[in-house]
Amino acid sequence: MRGGLRCISGCAGWSCLRHNTRDLPTSLLITGASQLLTLGGCDPRRGAALAHLGIIQDGALLVGDGLIRALGTRRTLEALPEARGAKILDLGGRVALPGFVDSHTHLIHAASRAEEYEMKIAGRSYEEIARKGGGILNSVKKLRAATSEALKRRARQALAQFAAYGTTTIEAKSGYGLDVASELKILRLHKELAADQPLDIVSTFLGAHIVPREYRESPTGAKRYIRLLTEKLIPEVAQAKLAEYCDVFCDRGAFTREQAKQILEAGKRHGLAPRLHAEQLTRRGAAQLAVELGAASCDHLEQVNSSDIAALAKSETVATLLPGCDFHLGLEHYAPARKLIDSGAIVALATDYNPGTSPTVSMPMILSLACTQLRMTPAEAITAATINAAYALGRERHIGSLGVGKFADLAVFEVADYREIPYYFGMNTCWLTIKRGVVVHAANKTAH
Ligand code: NIG
Ligand code: FE
């Protein structure tokens, strides 16, 4: 690959670009993308439209105040009067696309669960480990004992890694606190982190992840915990604007469909939009509940049946697939992505970054799994990880595709063709990540 970073005022190299983009009074002309994947437009993609990447060969972008001011071929943009005097960032023939939108993460947790990983390899199932007090309850215990500072430090490191793999926006869920103080602690950290590091964070309240240990002893425990969620936590979270969405893990060992409905309706009454962990381990009717409630997304979907697929296909609810979970848990049954796409559902992809089922921040790895395990094409996987994921977070007017007026959020890969992004797996080919016109990651250098 040729090219690199240069400043037309004469100074050379990386530090100059970083200085100039950080202080930003002038505009930035990003040129030399062998393929610029625009994904044009703000609408979510269904069916055959998932394959349309809107590629500009030898593409360029003009950026001002963190927004895209113009895009087209290098030749067209270089001729624009507004581009005169702009700083130049030459991508040297690499491939550029909208920054990934990771629409499902459990960002804040205290520690890994590597000991459970070993138990799973030895043959114990995820549910068996959870029944013995491992699983989510294990992470709850660790989180409650952790200080906000320690949690924040770990999350900041993860966020730098998200950026290093080309992600520019994440959704983040609470759900490892499960008492008033600890859930609020997590949600406040979302807010603090959103303010003091470059990636955007969309906050989701997942108090209904599982019934916590202290409510499990008595037969009325679940009911009392749901009352705590609907009568105290949801109103408080909404009032303090600590979350935009409310999520429920609806599955065997977690919450029933009826309980999920009750919790999500309470969330809706307080202005929290619903989303759901649905049909992951067992089919509970959560996908159709998501459609009935007009949820933004229902996520996992390994166990959906044909009537669920038909309901999703007719709806605006995004079907978010998380193949990292099945891979990490060593499961053979992945979600029926082909049927979902071919029926017309809006399909998105996310990491589900969490310590129990999917400890990865790498969207490129998720794309690799989507291609080999879900039989999605590279183009479909990229669409699912950008514009469709942006739609799942209600952010499609600002992110997820490249267009005039949208955020200059970009991921640049050290590849010659976009298909090589999923083709190479387990290695990081992300060369540069740009958030609102500012470089937030450069290979071998981190611009924080
Ligand atoms: O999305 N399914 C529920 N929640 C997480 C797993 C949480 C955990 O095991 O810690 C998920 O897979
Ligand atoms: Fe999850």
mmCIF file of N, CA and C in Angstrom, residues 158-207:
data_model
loop_
_atom_site.group_PDB
_atom_site.id
_atom_site.type_symbol
_atom_site.label_atom_id
_atom_site.label_comp_id
_atom_site.label_asym_id
_atom_site.label_seq_id
_atom_site.Cartn_x
_atom_site.Cartn_y
_atom_site.Cartn_z
ATOM 1 N N ALA A 158 -11.716 -1.202 26.938
ATOM 2 C CA ALA A 158 -12.551 -1.881 25.927
ATOM 3 C C ALA A 158 -12.942 -0.905 24.824
ATOM 4 N N LEU A 159 -13.300 0.321 25.210
ATOM 5 C CA LEU A 159 -13.727 1.308 24.203
ATOM 6 C C LEU A 159 -12.585 1.627 23.230
ATOM 7 N N ALA A 160 -11.365 1.715 23.746
ATOM 8 C CA ALA A 160 -10.220 1.956 22.855
ATOM 9 C C ALA A 160 -10.077 0.785 21.881
ATOM 10 N N GLN A 161 -10.357 -0.415 22.369
ATOM 11 C CA GLN A 161 -10.286 -1.594 21.498
ATOM 12 C C GLN A 161 -11.431 -1.622 20.478
ATOM 13 N N PHE A 162 -12.638 -1.217 20.910
ATOM 14 C CA PHE A 162 -13.739 -1.116 19.936
ATOM 15 C C PHE A 162 -13.291 -0.222 18.778
ATOM 16 N N ALA A 163 -12.715 0.936 19.132
ATOM 17 C CA ALA A 163 -12.262 1.876 18.095
ATOM 18 C C ALA A 163 -11.180 1.235 17.233
ATOM 19 N N ALA A 164 -10.319 0.458 17.854
ATOM 20 C CA ALA A 164 -9.208 -0.155 17.114
ATOM 21 C C ALA A 164 -9.699 -1.169 16.074
ATOM 22 N N TYR A 165 -10.913 -1.660 16.247
ATOM 23 C CA TYR A 165 -11.480 -2.600 15.267
ATOM 24 C C TYR A 165 -12.496 -1.918 14.340
ATOM 25 N N GLY A 166 -12.540 -0.591 14.388
ATOM 26 C CA GLY A 166 -13.374 0.125 13.415
ATOM 27 C C GLY A 166 -14.764 0.497 13.882
ATOM 28 N N THR A 167 -15.045 0.345 15.174
ATOM 29 C CA THR A 167 -16.380 0.697 15.684
ATOM 30 C C THR A 167 -16.382 2.139 16.169
ATOM 31 N N THR A 168 -17.426 2.878 15.812
ATOM 32 C CA THR A 168 -17.494 4.294 16.209
ATOM 33 C C THR A 168 -18.703 4.611 17.092
ATOM 34 N N THR A 169 -19.662 3.700 17.191
ATOM 35 C CA THR A 169 -20.804 3.887 18.101
ATOM 36 C C THR A 169 -21.126 2.528 18.719
ATOM 37 N N ILE A 170 -21.384 2.535 20.032
ATOM 38 C CA ILE A 170 -21.860 1.284 20.639
ATOM 39 C C ILE A 170 -23.132 1.548 21.456
ATOM 40 N N GLU A 171 -23.926 0.510 21.581
ATOM 41 C CA GLU A 171 -24.994 0.478 22.579
ATOM 42 C C GLU A 171 -24.383 -0.211 23.789
ATOM 43 N N ALA A 172 -24.805 0.191 25.010
ATOM 44 C CA ALA A 172 -24.276 -0.450 26.221
ATOM 45 C C ALA A 172 -25.426 -0.698 27.189
ATOM 46 N N LYS A 173 -25.446 -1.915 27.745
ATOM 47 C CA LYS A 173 -26.542 -2.298 28.643
ATOM 48 C C LYS A 173 -26.047 -2.385 30.078
ATOM 49 N N SER A 174 -26.915 -2.020 31.015
ATOM 50 C CA SER A 174 -26.642 -2.354 32.415
ATOM 51 C C SER A 174 -26.999 -3.840 32.558
ATOM 52 N N GLY A 175 -27.144 -4.335 33.787
ATOM 53 C CA GLY A 175 -27.623 -5.712 33.925
ATOM 54 C C GLY A 175 -26.714 -6.625 34.726
ATOM 55 N N TYR A 176 -25.563 -6.103 35.182
ATOM 56 C CA TYR A 176 -24.736 -6.904 36.093
ATOM 57 C C TYR A 176 -24.728 -6.285 37.493
ATOM 58 N N GLY A 177 -25.695 -5.385 37.745
ATOM 59 C CA GLY A 177 -25.807 -4.774 39.068
ATOM 60 C C GLY A 177 -26.977 -5.398 39.815
ATOM 61 N N LEU A 178 -28.167 -5.271 39.201
ATOM 62 C CA LEU A 178 -29.399 -5.901 39.687
ATOM 63 C C LEU A 178 -29.780 -5.505 41.106
ATOM 64 N N ASP A 179 -29.287 -4.379 41.593
ATOM 65 C CA ASP A 179 -29.906 -3.709 42.737
ATOM 66 C C ASP A 179 -29.873 -2.223 42.401
ATOM 67 N N VAL A 180 -30.592 -1.437 43.178
ATOM 68 C CA VAL A 180 -30.769 -0.043 42.766
ATOM 69 C C VAL A 180 -29.423 0.660 42.614
ATOM 70 N N ALA A 181 -28.595 0.563 43.650
ATOM 71 C CA ALA A 181 -27.330 1.315 43.618
ATOM 72 C C ALA A 181 -26.430 0.841 42.475
ATOM 73 N N SER A 182 -26.327 -0.459 42.282
ATOM 74 C CA SER A 182 -25.374 -0.966 41.281
ATOM 75 C C SER A 182 -25.855 -0.724 39.851
ATOM 76 N N GLU A 183 -27.169 -0.840 39.628
ATOM 77 C CA GLU A 183 -27.673 -0.543 38.273
ATOM 78 C C GLU A 183 -27.453 0.938 37.939
ATOM 79 N N LEU A 184 -27.731 1.809 38.931
ATOM 80 C CA LEU A 184 -27.534 3.240 38.678
ATOM 81 C C LEU A 184 -26.051 3.551 38.478
ATOM 82 N N LYS A 185 -25.213 2.830 39.214
ATOM 83 C CA LYS A 185 -23.758 3.015 39.066
ATOM 84 C C LYS A 185 -23.333 2.729 37.615
ATOM 85 N N ILE A 186 -23.849 1.648 37.054
ATOM 86 C CA ILE A 186 -23.494 1.293 35.667
ATOM 87 C C ILE A 186 -23.993 2.360 34.689
ATOM 88 N N LEU A 187 -25.250 2.748 34.867
ATOM 89 C CA LEU A 187 -25.833 3.701 33.908
ATOM 90 C C LEU A 187 -25.146 5.068 33.995
ATOM 91 N N ARG A 188 -24.738 5.451 35.211
ATOM 92 C CA ARG A 188 -23.997 6.725 35.335
ATOM 93 C C ARG A 188 -22.643 6.618 34.642
ATOM 94 N N LEU A 189 -22.048 5.445 34.698
ATOM 95 C CA LEU A 189 -20.761 5.256 34.002
ATOM 96 C C LEU A 189 -20.943 5.382 32.486
ATOM 97 N N HIS A 190 -22.061 4.868 31.968
ATOM 98 C CA HIS A 190 -22.328 5.054 30.521
ATOM 99 C C HIS A 190 -22.264 6.544 30.182
ATOM 100 N N LYS A 191 -22.922 7.328 31.027
ATOM 101 C CA LYS A 191 -23.011 8.766 30.775
ATOM 102 C C LYS A 191 -21.627 9.422 30.879
ATOM 103 N N GLU A 192 -20.894 9.071 31.916
ATOM 104 C CA GLU A 192 -19.554 9.660 32.092
ATOM 105 C C GLU A 192 -18.637 9.272 30.936
ATOM 106 N N LEU A 193 -18.690 8.019 30.549
ATOM 107 C CA LEU A 193 -17.816 7.560 29.461
ATOM 108 C C LEU A 193 -18.199 8.214 28.136
ATOM 109 N N ALA A 194 -19.499 8.415 27.944
ATOM 110 C CA ALA A 194 -19.938 9.067 26.700
ATOM 111 C C ALA A 194 -19.361 10.472 26.627
ATOM 112 N N ALA A 195 -19.166 11.092 27.797
ATOM 113 C CA ALA A 195 -18.670 12.473 27.797
ATOM 114 C C ALA A 195 -17.153 12.557 27.707
ATOM 115 N N ASP A 196 -16.431 11.516 28.154
ATOM 116 C CA ASP A 196 -14.980 11.721 28.214
ATOM 117 C C ASP A 196 -14.140 10.779 27.354
ATOM 118 N N GLN A 197 -14.729 10.186 26.368
ATOM 119 C CA GLN A 197 -13.950 9.467 25.342
ATOM 120 C C GLN A 197 -14.721 9.620 24.018
ATOM 121 N N PRO A 198 -14.093 9.351 22.876
ATOM 122 C CA PRO A 198 -14.700 9.781 21.612
ATOM 123 C C PRO A 198 -15.888 8.983 21.063
ATOM 124 N N LEU A 199 -16.031 7.711 21.414
ATOM 125 C CA LEU A 199 -17.120 6.944 20.789
ATOM 126 C C LEU A 199 -18.470 7.339 21.385
ATOM 127 N N ASP A 200 -19.522 7.268 20.570
ATOM 128 C CA ASP A 200 -20.875 7.500 21.089
ATOM 129 C C ASP A 200 -21.357 6.238 21.795
ATOM 130 N N ILE A 201 -22.061 6.444 22.911
ATOM 131 C CA ILE A 201 -22.596 5.313 23.680
ATOM 132 C C ILE A 201 -24.103 5.516 23.831
ATOM 133 N N VAL A 202 -24.875 4.530 23.403
ATOM 134 C CA VAL A 202 -26.338 4.565 23.546
ATOM 135 C C VAL A 202 -26.679 3.655 24.721
ATOM 136 N N SER A 203 -27.337 4.223 25.733
ATOM 137 C CA SER A 203 -27.506 3.498 27.001
ATOM 138 C C SER A 203 -28.845 2.745 27.084
ATOM 139 N N THR A 204 -28.775 1.502 27.548
ATOM 140 C CA THR A 204 -29.959 0.651 27.714
ATOM 141 C C THR A 204 -30.027 0.119 29.143
ATOM 142 N N PHE A 205 -31.222 0.173 29.732
ATOM 143 C CA PHE A 205 -31.437 -0.369 31.077
ATOM 144 C C PHE A 205 -31.848 -1.840 30.971
ATOM 145 N N LEU A 206 -31.004 -2.720 31.522
ATOM 146 C CA LEU A 206 -31.295 -4.166 31.507
ATOM 147 C C LEU A 206 -31.359 -4.687 32.953
ATOM 148 N N GLY A 207 -32.155 -3.999 33.777
ATOM 149 C CA GLY A 207 -32.352 -4.495 35.150
ATOM 150 C C GLY A 207 -32.975 -5.888 35.113
#
